Amino acid sequence: MTTSDRVDGILAAWQQELPDALHPTSELTKRLMVLADALDQATRPVLRELGLTAAEYDVIVALRRSGAPYRQKPSDLSRSLLLSSGGTSNVVNQLVRRGFVAREPDPDDGRGTQIRLTAEGVALAEEAVIASAAAHHKLWDGLPGDTVQRATAALRALSGLPET
């Protein structure tokens, strides 16, 4: 016996109101959206507690995950975050003012700059990653391990979609 949930209700309503809008992938899409929202809701309080916006978090963890010396060219950082150069620059400016990143001359290109995490930025990035990972783990806590493994495998297969 299958139990009905919020997504089933939404799809049933669209099936009745506009059935031609639904596709075989509609349920998958809606469930991914619901899960993404749940992850966002779990992460938001953690970031707020650390005084970070989601964009600031993305920048500092991208720099931290790049490995020592925790720096990248602005264009590489923008590309890895899927942000515009202007958007990345605005976030970096905020982080510079707060002392979490610094702009430095690019050692490989005297005309360019790189963005580097400061010691305070490294500490904050590590604290933020640990706290958000714990929040995400809490969200999934109670799911059987085999369910998590099957879902992970299915999402890995879906991740092979062509880039747009």
Tab-separated table of N, CA and C in Angstrom:
chain	number	residue	atom	x	y	z
A	1	MET	N	0.843	-1.193	0.000
A	1	MET	CA	0.000	0.000	0.000
A	1	MET	C	0.880	1.246	0.000
A	2	THR	N	0.643	2.150	-0.904
A	2	THR	CA	1.414	3.369	-1.022
A	2	THR	C	0.693	4.483	-0.272
A	3	THR	N	1.456	5.254	0.507
A	3	THR	CA	0.857	6.390	1.201
A	3	THR	C	1.006	7.621	0.341
A	4	SER	N	0.069	8.522	0.477
A	4	SER	CA	0.065	9.748	-0.306
A	4	SER	C	0.772	10.837	0.485
A	5	ASP	N	1.470	11.716	-0.216
A	5	ASP	CA	2.148	12.828	0.434
A	5	ASP	C	1.858	14.110	-0.337
A	6	ARG	N	2.537	15.183	0.037
A	6	ARG	CA	2.318	16.499	-0.554
A	6	ARG	C	2.543	16.501	-2.066
A	7	VAL	N	3.595	15.814	-2.524
A	7	VAL	CA	3.876	15.772	-3.964
A	7	VAL	C	2.771	15.026	-4.698
A	8	ASP	N	2.316	13.917	-4.140
A	8	ASP	CA	1.210	13.183	-4.759
A	8	ASP	C	-0.012	14.078	-4.909
A	9	GLY	N	-0.281	14.903	-3.889
A	9	GLY	CA	-1.423	15.814	-3.943
A	9	GLY	C	-1.276	16.860	-5.039
A	10	ILE	N	-0.088	17.406	-5.162
A	10	ILE	CA	0.178	18.413	-6.197
A	10	ILE	C	0.006	17.800	-7.585
A	11	LEU	N	0.596	16.628	-7.778
A	11	LEU	CA	0.499	15.970	-9.088
A	11	LEU	C	-0.939	15.572	-9.412
A	12	ALA	N	-1.677	15.115	-8.413
A	12	ALA	CA	-3.077	14.750	-8.646
A	12	ALA	C	-3.894	15.968	-9.063
A	13	ALA	N	-3.608	17.113	-8.433
A	13	ALA	CA	-4.337	18.334	-8.791
A	13	ALA	C	-4.024	18.740	-10.232
A	14	TRP	N	-2.749	18.669	-10.627
A	14	TRP	CA	-2.396	19.017	-12.001
A	14	TRP	C	-2.939	17.990	-12.989
A	15	GLN	N	-2.989	16.751	-12.582
A	15	GLN	CA	-3.556	15.715	-13.456
A	15	GLN	C	-5.012	16.043	-13.770
A	16	GLN	N	-5.704	16.579	-12.795
A	16	GLN	CA	-7.100	16.935	-12.999
A	16	GLN	C	-7.236	18.264	-13.747
A	17	GLU	N	-6.391	19.246	-13.436
A	17	GLU	CA	-6.534	20.582	-13.992
A	17	GLU	C	-5.869	20.760	-15.354
A	18	LEU	N	-4.689	20.171	-15.549
A	18	LEU	CA	-3.932	20.391	-16.775
A	18	LEU	C	-3.053	19.164	-17.041
A	19	PRO	N	-3.690	18.055	-17.377
A	19	PRO	CA	-2.936	16.805	-17.501
A	19	PRO	C	-1.863	16.821	-18.587
A	20	ASP	N	-2.038	17.629	-19.613
A	20	ASP	CA	-1.037	17.678	-20.684
A	20	ASP	C	0.277	18.311	-20.227
A	21	ALA	N	0.266	18.997	-19.079
A	21	ALA	CA	1.490	19.628	-18.578
A	21	ALA	C	2.411	18.619	-17.901
A	22	LEU	N	1.864	17.477	-17.531
A	22	LEU	CA	2.661	16.472	-16.819
A	22	LEU	C	3.411	15.571	-17.791
A	23	HIS	N	4.583	15.170	-17.365
A	23	HIS	CA	5.417	14.251	-18.133
A	23	HIS	C	5.843	13.111	-17.209
A	24	PRO	N	6.379	12.049	-17.746
A	24	PRO	CA	6.856	10.964	-16.886
A	24	PRO	C	7.882	11.438	-15.843
A	25	THR	N	8.565	12.542	-16.112
A	25	THR	CA	9.572	13.058	-15.175
A	25	THR	C	9.019	14.085	-14.187
A	26	SER	N	7.748	14.400	-14.264
A	26	SER	CA	7.181	15.443	-13.407
A	26	SER	C	7.316	15.108	-11.924
A	27	GLU	N	7.033	13.873	-11.553
A	27	GLU	CA	7.142	13.515	-10.141
A	27	GLU	C	8.592	13.597	-9.673
A	28	LEU	N	9.514	13.101	-10.464
A	28	LEU	CA	10.935	13.175	-10.107
A	28	LEU	C	11.346	14.631	-9.888
A	29	THR	N	10.967	15.495	-10.813
A	29	THR	CA	11.331	16.904	-10.722
A	29	THR	C	10.778	17.529	-9.453
A	30	LYS	N	9.508	17.294	-9.176
A	30	LYS	CA	8.885	17.899	-7.994
A	30	LYS	C	9.516	17.362	-6.720
A	31	ARG	N	9.820	16.081	-6.670
A	31	ARG	CA	10.437	15.504	-5.466
A	31	ARG	C	11.839	16.065	-5.252
A	32	LEU	N	12.593	16.264	-6.333
A	32	LEU	CA	13.912	16.883	-6.200
A	32	LEU	C	13.790	18.317	-5.683
A	33	MET	N	12.776	19.032	-6.149
A	33	MET	CA	12.564	20.399	-5.686
A	33	MET	C	12.210	20.428	-4.198
A	34	VAL	N	11.382	19.500	-3.768
A	34	VAL	CA	11.006	19.418	-2.354
A	34	VAL	C	12.233	19.086	-1.503
A	35	LEU	N	13.055	18.150	-1.969
A	35	LEU	CA	14.265	17.797	-1.227
A	35	LEU	C	15.253	18.959	-1.190
A	36	ALA	N	15.408	19.671	-2.288
A	36	ALA	CA	16.307	20.825	-2.316
A	36	ALA	C	15.838	21.889	-1.321
A	37	ASP	N	14.532	22.086	-1.240
A	37	ASP	CA	13.990	23.047	-0.290
A	37	ASP	C	14.254	22.581	1.140
A	38	ALA	N	14.095	21.293	1.409
A	38	ALA	CA	14.354	20.769	2.758
A	38	ALA	C	15.821	20.969	3.140
A	39	LEU	N	16.726	20.747	2.201
A	39	LEU	CA	18.146	20.970	2.467
A	39	LEU	C	18.420	22.448	2.724
A	40	ASP	N	17.798	23.303	1.949
A	40	ASP	CA	17.953	24.742	2.142
A	40	ASP	C	17.442	25.160	3.521
A	41	GLN	N	16.295	24.632	3.915
A	41	GLN	CA	15.716	24.959	5.223
A	41	GLN	C	16.605	24.458	6.362
A	42	ALA	N	17.277	23.333	6.162
A	42	ALA	CA	18.181	22.805	7.184
A	42	ALA	C	19.450	23.642	7.277
A	43	THR	N	19.895	24.180	6.150
A	43	THR	CA	21.157	24.927	6.097
A	43	THR	C	20.998	26.370	6.556
A	44	ARG	N	19.878	26.971	6.257
A	44	ARG	CA	19.677	28.397	6.529
A	44	ARG	C	19.975	28.808	7.967
A	45	PRO	N	19.439	28.101	8.975
A	45	PRO	CA	19.721	28.513	10.363
A	45	PRO	C	21.206	28.402	10.728
A	46	VAL	N	21.874	27.404	10.174
A	46	VAL	CA	23.303	27.227	10.431
A	46	VAL	C	24.072	28.426	9.889
A	47	LEU	N	23.771	28.825	8.663
A	47	LEU	CA	24.458	29.965	8.064
A	47	LEU	C	24.134	31.257	8.811
A	48	ARG	N	22.893	31.420	9.198
A	48	ARG	CA	22.481	32.616	9.929
A	48	ARG	C	23.252	32.713	11.249
A	49	GLU	N	23.378	31.579	11.936
A	49	GLU	CA	24.110	31.540	13.200
A	49	GLU	C	25.584	31.933	13.006
A	50	LEU	N	26.143	31.583	11.871
A	50	LEU	CA	27.535	31.910	11.571
A	50	LEU	C	27.685	33.282	10.924
A	51	GLY	N	26.566	33.958	10.679
A	51	GLY	CA	26.602	35.286	10.083
A	51	GLY	C	26.939	35.289	8.610
A	52	LEU	N	26.594	34.203	7.916
A	52	LEU	CA	26.908	34.071	6.493
A	52	LEU	C	25.652	34.047	5.641
A	53	THR	N	25.747	34.625	4.457
A	53	THR	CA	24.713	34.421	3.454
A	53	THR	C	25.062	33.132	2.707
A	54	ALA	N	24.123	32.624	1.948
A	54	ALA	CA	24.385	31.416	1.152
A	54	ALA	C	25.506	31.676	0.146
A	55	ALA	N	25.521	32.856	-0.458
A	55	ALA	CA	26.566	33.176	-1.444
A	55	ALA	C	27.937	33.268	-0.776
A	56	GLU	N	27.994	33.877	0.407
A	56	GLU	CA	29.263	33.956	1.134
A	56	GLU	C	29.759	32.558	1.500
A	57	TYR	N	28.848	31.730	1.939
A	57	TYR	CA	29.194	30.339	2.255
A	57	TYR	C	29.775	29.651	1.030
A	58	ASP	N	29.107	29.793	-0.091
A	58	ASP	CA	29.581	29.152	-1.324
A	58	ASP	C	31.000	29.589	-1.672
A	59	VAL	N	31.299	30.871	-1.523
A	59	VAL	CA	32.630	31.379	-1.867
A	59	VAL	C	33.684	30.829	-0.912
A	60	ILE	N	33.439	30.919	0.390
A	60	ILE	CA	34.495	30.496	1.318
A	60	ILE	C	34.721	28.989	1.273
A	61	VAL	N	33.661	28.206	1.069
A	61	VAL	CA	33.888	26.757	1.015
A	61	VAL	C	34.521	26.350	-0.317
A	62	ALA	N	34.240	27.088	-1.390
A	62	ALA	CA	34.906	26.791	-2.659
A	62	ALA	C	36.405	27.057	-2.529
A	63	LEU	N	36.760	28.144	-1.880
A	63	LEU	CA	38.175	28.447	-1.668
A	63	LEU	C	38.819	27.413	-0.741
A	64	ARG	N	38.122	27.031	0.308
A	64	ARG	CA	38.693	26.057	1.253
A	64	ARG	C	38.891	24.695	0.597
A	65	ARG	N	37.939	24.297	-0.221
A	65	ARG	CA	38.028	22.971	-0.843
A	65	ARG	C	39.077	22.930	-1.949
A	66	SER	N	39.540	24.094	-2.393
A	66	SER	CA	40.566	24.126	-3.437
A	66	SER	C	41.934	23.722	-2.906
A	67	GLY	N	42.074	23.601	-1.604
A	67	GLY	CA	43.345	23.199	-1.013
A	67	GLY	C	44.270	24.382	-0.807
A	68	ALA	N	45.256	24.171	0.056
A	68	ALA	CA	46.212	25.232	0.374
A	68	ALA	C	46.895	25.681	-0.914
A	69	PRO	N	47.076	26.938	-1.082
A	69	PRO	CA	46.935	28.072	-0.157
A	69	PRO	C	45.533	28.705	-0.153
A	70	TYR	N	44.514	27.953	-0.562
A	70	TYR	CA	43.114	28.395	-0.500
A	70	TYR	C	42.875	29.679	-1.289
A	71	ARG	N	43.283	29.665	-2.532
A	71	ARG	CA	43.070	30.844	-3.374
A	71	ARG	C	42.735	30.416	-4.797
A	72	GLN	N	42.030	31.332	-5.473
A	72	GLN	CA	41.649	31.103	-6.867
A	72	GLN	C	41.587	32.436	-7.588
A	73	LYS	N	41.710	32.360	-8.909
A	73	LYS	CA	41.457	33.535	-9.731
A	73	LYS	C	39.964	33.834	-9.648
A	74	PRO	N	39.588	35.103	-9.669
A	74	PRO	CA	38.164	35.439	-9.625
A	74	PRO	C	37.347	34.742	-10.717
A	75	SER	N	37.897	34.641	-11.923
A	75	SER	CA	37.145	34.005	-13.019
A	75	SER	C	36.929	32.516	-12.744
A	76	ASP	N	37.937	31.848	-12.188
A	76	ASP	CA	37.788	30.430	-11.852
A	76	ASP	C	36.765	30.249	-10.735
A	77	LEU	N	36.798	31.140	-9.773
A	77	LEU	CA	35.842	31.081	-8.666
A	77	LEU	C	34.421	31.279	-9.188
A	78	SER	N	34.221	32.266	-10.041
A	78	SER	CA	32.893	32.512	-10.628
A	78	SER	C	32.395	31.291	-11.381
A	79	ARG	N	33.273	30.707	-12.174
A	79	ARG	CA	32.893	29.536	-12.976
A	79	ARG	C	32.513	28.360	-12.079
A	80	SER	N	33.264	28.133	-11.022
A	80	SER	CA	32.984	26.990	-10.145
A	80	SER	C	31.691	27.180	-9.362
A	81	LEU	N	31.315	28.441	-9.138
A	81	LEU	CA	30.098	28.732	-8.376
A	81	LEU	C	28.889	28.986	-9.265
A	82	LEU	N	29.106	29.031	-10.567
A	82	LEU	CA	28.044	29.354	-11.515
A	82	LEU	C	27.447	30.728	-11.236
A	83	LEU	N	28.327	31.669	-10.875
A	83	LEU	CA	27.914	33.047	-10.630
A	83	LEU	C	28.509	33.946	-11.704
A	84	SER	N	27.875	35.084	-11.914
A	84	SER	CA	28.460	36.078	-12.817
A	84	SER	C	29.691	36.667	-12.147
A	85	SER	N	30.567	37.247	-12.946
A	85	SER	CA	31.757	37.869	-12.364
A	85	SER	C	31.362	39.021	-11.444
A	86	GLY	N	30.324	39.756	-11.814
A	86	GLY	CA	29.850	40.853	-10.967
A	86	GLY	C	29.284	40.357	-9.652
A	87	GLY	N	28.525	39.276	-9.710
A	87	GLY	CA	27.964	38.703	-8.485
A	87	GLY	C	29.057	38.197	-7.561
A	88	THR	N	30.037	37.518	-8.146
A	88	THR	CA	31.154	37.014	-7.352
A	88	THR	C	31.921	38.182	-6.731
A	89	SER	N	32.148	39.217	-7.512
A	89	SER	CA	32.881	40.384	-7.025
A	89	SER	C	32.173	41.030	-5.840
A	90	ASN	N	30.853	41.141	-5.909
A	90	ASN	CA	30.091	41.733	-4.802
A	90	ASN	C	30.240	40.905	-3.532
A	91	VAL	N	30.148	39.594	-3.658
A	91	VAL	CA	30.280	38.724	-2.491
A	91	VAL	C	31.701	38.804	-1.946
A	92	VAL	N	32.679	38.770	-2.826
A	92	VAL	CA	34.078	38.863	-2.394
A	92	VAL	C	34.318	40.187	-1.674
A	93	ASN	N	33.756	41.279	-2.185
A	93	ASN	CA	33.907	42.582	-1.518
A	93	ASN	C	33.394	42.528	-0.082
A	94	GLN	N	32.248	41.885	0.123
A	94	GLN	CA	31.699	41.750	1.476
A	94	GLN	C	32.645	40.942	2.362
A	95	LEU	N	33.172	39.855	1.806
A	95	LEU	CA	34.064	38.989	2.580
A	95	LEU	C	35.404	39.672	2.873
A	96	VAL	N	35.888	40.508	1.943
A	96	VAL	CA	37.116	41.284	2.183
A	96	VAL	C	36.885	42.242	3.348
A	97	ARG	N	35.762	42.964	3.321
A	97	ARG	CA	35.442	43.919	4.395
A	97	ARG	C	35.376	43.232	5.754
A	98	ARG	N	34.921	41.984	5.758
A	98	ARG	CA	34.773	41.258	7.021
A	98	ARG	C	36.055	40.511	7.417
A	99	GLY	N	37.061	40.560	6.566
A	99	GLY	CA	38.352	39.969	6.894
A	99	GLY	C	38.472	38.475	6.641
A	100	PHE	N	37.542	37.896	5.867
A	100	PHE	CA	37.569	36.454	5.618
A	100	PHE	C	38.327	36.074	4.349
A	101	VAL	N	38.457	37.021	3.415
A	101	VAL	CA	39.250	36.794	2.207
A	101	VAL	C	40.077	38.044	1.936
A	102	ALA	N	41.112	37.853	1.140
A	102	ALA	CA	41.955	38.970	0.723
A	102	ALA	C	42.195	38.862	-0.774
A	103	ARG	N	42.323	40.012	-1.408
A	103	ARG	CA	42.730	40.044	-2.818
A	103	ARG	C	44.247	40.177	-2.839
A	104	GLU	N	44.895	39.370	-3.660
A	104	GLU	CA	46.348	39.390	-3.747
A	104	GLU	C	46.768	39.374	-5.210
A	105	PRO	N	47.953	39.865	-5.502
A	105	PRO	CA	48.455	39.766	-6.876
A	105	PRO	C	48.573	38.291	-7.275
A	106	ASP	N	48.253	38.001	-8.513
A	106	ASP	CA	48.384	36.643	-9.037
A	106	ASP	C	49.869	36.363	-9.260
A	107	PRO	N	50.427	35.345	-8.591
A	107	PRO	CA	51.856	35.082	-8.749
A	107	PRO	C	52.229	34.640	-10.163
A	108	ASP	N	51.256	34.163	-10.931
A	108	ASP	CA	51.524	33.700	-12.295
A	108	ASP	C	51.228	34.754	-13.356
A	109	ASP	N	50.539	35.830	-12.963
A	109	ASP	CA	50.150	36.874	-13.914
A	109	ASP	C	50.163	38.208	-13.175
A	110	GLY	N	51.194	38.974	-13.382
A	110	GLY	CA	51.360	40.231	-12.659
A	110	GLY	C	50.213	41.210	-12.832
A	111	ARG	N	49.409	41.029	-13.873
A	111	ARG	CA	48.275	41.931	-14.102
A	111	ARG	C	47.022	41.491	-13.357
A	112	GLY	N	46.974	40.224	-12.935
A	112	GLY	CA	45.763	39.687	-12.337
A	112	GLY	C	45.807	39.636	-10.819
A	113	THR	N	44.681	39.246	-10.263
A	113	THR	CA	44.583	39.065	-8.815
A	113	THR	C	44.044	37.677	-8.524
A	114	GLN	N	44.198	37.271	-7.291
A	114	GLN	CA	43.595	36.047	-6.795
A	114	GLN	C	42.876	36.362	-5.493
A	115	ILE	N	41.903	35.537	-5.196
A	115	ILE	CA	41.148	35.662	-3.955
A	115	ILE	C	41.649	34.559	-3.032
A	116	ARG	N	42.079	34.943	-1.818
A	116	ARG	CA	42.619	33.974	-0.869
A	116	ARG	C	41.878	34.056	0.450
A	117	LEU	N	41.602	32.890	1.018
A	117	LEU	CA	41.027	32.859	2.356
A	117	LEU	C	42.077	33.321	3.356
A	118	THR	N	41.665	34.150	4.302
A	118	THR	CA	42.528	34.505	5.417
A	118	THR	C	42.456	33.377	6.442
A	119	ALA	N	43.267	33.450	7.475
A	119	ALA	CA	43.209	32.434	8.537
A	119	ALA	C	41.807	32.404	9.157
A	120	GLU	N	41.206	33.582	9.341
A	120	GLU	CA	39.840	33.649	9.893
A	120	GLU	C	38.843	33.021	8.922
A	121	GLY	N	39.079	33.239	7.627
A	121	GLY	CA	38.206	32.657	6.608
A	121	GLY	C	38.306	31.148	6.564
A	122	VAL	N	39.524	30.615	6.711
A	122	VAL	CA	39.705	29.157	6.740
A	122	VAL	C	38.938	28.574	7.922
A	123	ALA	N	39.096	29.185	9.096
A	123	ALA	CA	38.415	28.687	10.296
A	123	ALA	C	36.898	28.740	10.122
A	124	LEU	N	36.391	29.843	9.579
A	124	LEU	CA	34.942	29.976	9.371
A	124	LEU	C	34.445	28.969	8.343
A	125	ALA	N	35.188	28.793	7.256
A	125	ALA	CA	34.773	27.836	6.223
A	125	ALA	C	34.692	26.431	6.808
A	126	GLU	N	35.680	26.055	7.581
A	126	GLU	CA	35.672	24.717	8.176
A	126	GLU	C	34.518	24.549	9.158
A	127	GLU	N	34.274	25.566	9.978
A	127	GLU	CA	33.150	25.512	10.909
A	127	GLU	C	31.820	25.415	10.152
A	128	ALA	N	31.705	26.178	9.079
A	128	ALA	CA	30.469	26.193	8.294
A	128	ALA	C	30.225	24.856	7.603
A	129	VAL	N	31.280	24.265	7.038
A	129	VAL	CA	31.120	22.973	6.361
A	129	VAL	C	30.709	21.904	7.360
A	130	ILE	N	31.360	21.877	8.510
A	130	ILE	CA	31.034	20.868	9.532
A	130	ILE	C	29.599	21.055	10.020
A	131	ALA	N	29.196	22.307	10.272
A	131	ALA	CA	27.845	22.572	10.774
A	131	ALA	C	26.779	22.258	9.733
A	132	SER	N	27.024	22.613	8.476
A	132	SER	CA	26.004	22.327	7.455
A	132	SER	C	25.929	20.833	7.163
A	133	ALA	N	27.061	20.142	7.183
A	133	ALA	CA	27.033	18.686	6.982
A	133	ALA	C	26.261	18.009	8.108
A	134	ALA	N	26.426	18.498	9.330
A	134	ALA	CA	25.678	17.931	10.464
A	134	ALA	C	24.182	18.194	10.311
A	135	ALA	N	23.822	19.390	9.843
A	135	ALA	CA	22.402	19.715	9.631
A	135	ALA	C	21.804	18.820	8.555
A	136	HIS	N	22.566	18.572	7.493
A	136	HIS	CA	22.080	17.693	6.420
A	136	HIS	C	21.968	16.259	6.920
A	137	HIS	N	22.941	15.818	7.699
A	137	HIS	CA	22.887	14.458	8.250
A	137	HIS	C	21.647	14.299	9.137
A	138	LYS	N	21.360	15.318	9.935
A	138	LYS	CA	20.185	15.268	10.819
A	138	LYS	C	18.896	15.150	10.002
A	139	LEU	N	18.867	15.831	8.855
A	139	LEU	CA	17.692	15.772	7.986
A	139	LEU	C	17.412	14.345	7.530
A	140	TRP	N	18.472	13.612	7.189
A	140	TRP	CA	18.330	12.252	6.671
A	140	TRP	C	18.369	11.200	7.779
A	141	ASP	N	18.674	11.615	9.008
A	141	ASP	CA	18.782	10.663	10.113
A	141	ASP	C	17.503	9.841	10.237
A	142	GLY	N	17.659	8.575	10.393
A	142	GLY	CA	16.509	7.685	10.515
A	142	GLY	C	16.207	6.928	9.239
A	143	LEU	N	16.750	7.381	8.120
A	143	LEU	CA	16.563	6.618	6.881
A	143	LEU	C	17.472	5.396	6.918
A	144	PRO	N	16.971	4.259	6.501
A	144	PRO	CA	17.837	3.070	6.454
A	144	PRO	C	19.010	3.292	5.503
A	145	GLY	N	20.153	2.743	5.875
A	145	GLY	CA	21.368	2.908	5.084
A	145	GLY	C	21.208	2.467	3.647
A	146	ASP	N	20.470	1.367	3.425
A	146	ASP	CA	20.305	0.896	2.048
A	146	ASP	C	19.450	1.865	1.226
A	147	THR	N	18.523	2.563	1.862
A	147	THR	CA	17.718	3.569	1.159
A	147	THR	C	18.605	4.726	0.718
A	148	VAL	N	19.480	5.161	1.610
A	148	VAL	CA	20.405	6.245	1.281
A	148	VAL	C	21.322	5.821	0.133
A	149	GLN	N	21.827	4.611	0.186
A	149	GLN	CA	22.725	4.127	-0.873
A	149	GLN	C	22.013	4.042	-2.216
A	150	ARG	N	20.779	3.534	-2.220
A	150	ARG	CA	20.030	3.434	-3.481
A	150	ARG	C	19.707	4.822	-4.041
A	151	ALA	N	19.308	5.731	-3.164
A	151	ALA	CA	19.000	7.095	-3.614
A	151	ALA	C	20.257	7.778	-4.164
A	152	THR	N	21.368	7.582	-3.492
A	152	THR	CA	22.625	8.161	-3.951
A	152	THR	C	23.000	7.608	-5.323
A	153	ALA	N	22.854	6.303	-5.492
A	153	ALA	CA	23.180	5.690	-6.787
A	153	ALA	C	22.262	6.228	-7.886
A	154	ALA	N	20.986	6.374	-7.576
A	154	ALA	CA	20.042	6.890	-8.575
A	154	ALA	C	20.381	8.338	-8.943
A	155	LEU	N	20.713	9.148	-7.944
A	155	LEU	CA	21.062	10.546	-8.229
A	155	LEU	C	22.381	10.648	-8.978
A	156	ARG	N	23.303	9.741	-8.698
A	156	ARG	CA	24.556	9.728	-9.448
A	156	ARG	C	24.265	9.469	-10.929
A	157	ALA	N	23.376	8.528	-11.195
A	157	ALA	CA	23.013	8.234	-12.583
A	157	ALA	C	22.366	9.451	-13.240
A	158	LEU	N	21.531	10.161	-12.499
A	158	LEU	CA	20.887	11.367	-13.038
A	158	LEU	C	21.881	12.498	-13.234
A	159	SER	N	22.948	12.515	-12.469
A	159	SER	CA	23.950	13.581	-12.567
A	159	SER	C	24.696	13.549	-13.884
A	160	GLY	N	24.546	12.485	-14.627
A	160	GLY	CA	25.219	12.372	-15.919
A	160	GLY	C	24.518	13.133	-17.020
A	161	LEU	N	23.567	13.990	-16.664
A	161	LEU	CA	22.865	14.781	-17.670
A	161	LEU	C	23.841	15.708	-18.388
A	162	PRO	N	23.601	15.974	-19.648
A	162	PRO	CA	24.485	16.912	-20.359
A	162	PRO	C	24.375	18.301	-19.741
A	163	GLU	N	25.491	19.024	-19.703
A	163	GLU	CA	25.485	20.377	-19.162
A	163	GLU	C	24.790	21.315	-20.148
A	164	THR	N	24.094	22.299	-19.585
A	164	THR	CA	23.388	23.272	-20.440
A	164	THR	C	24.118	24.580	-20.473
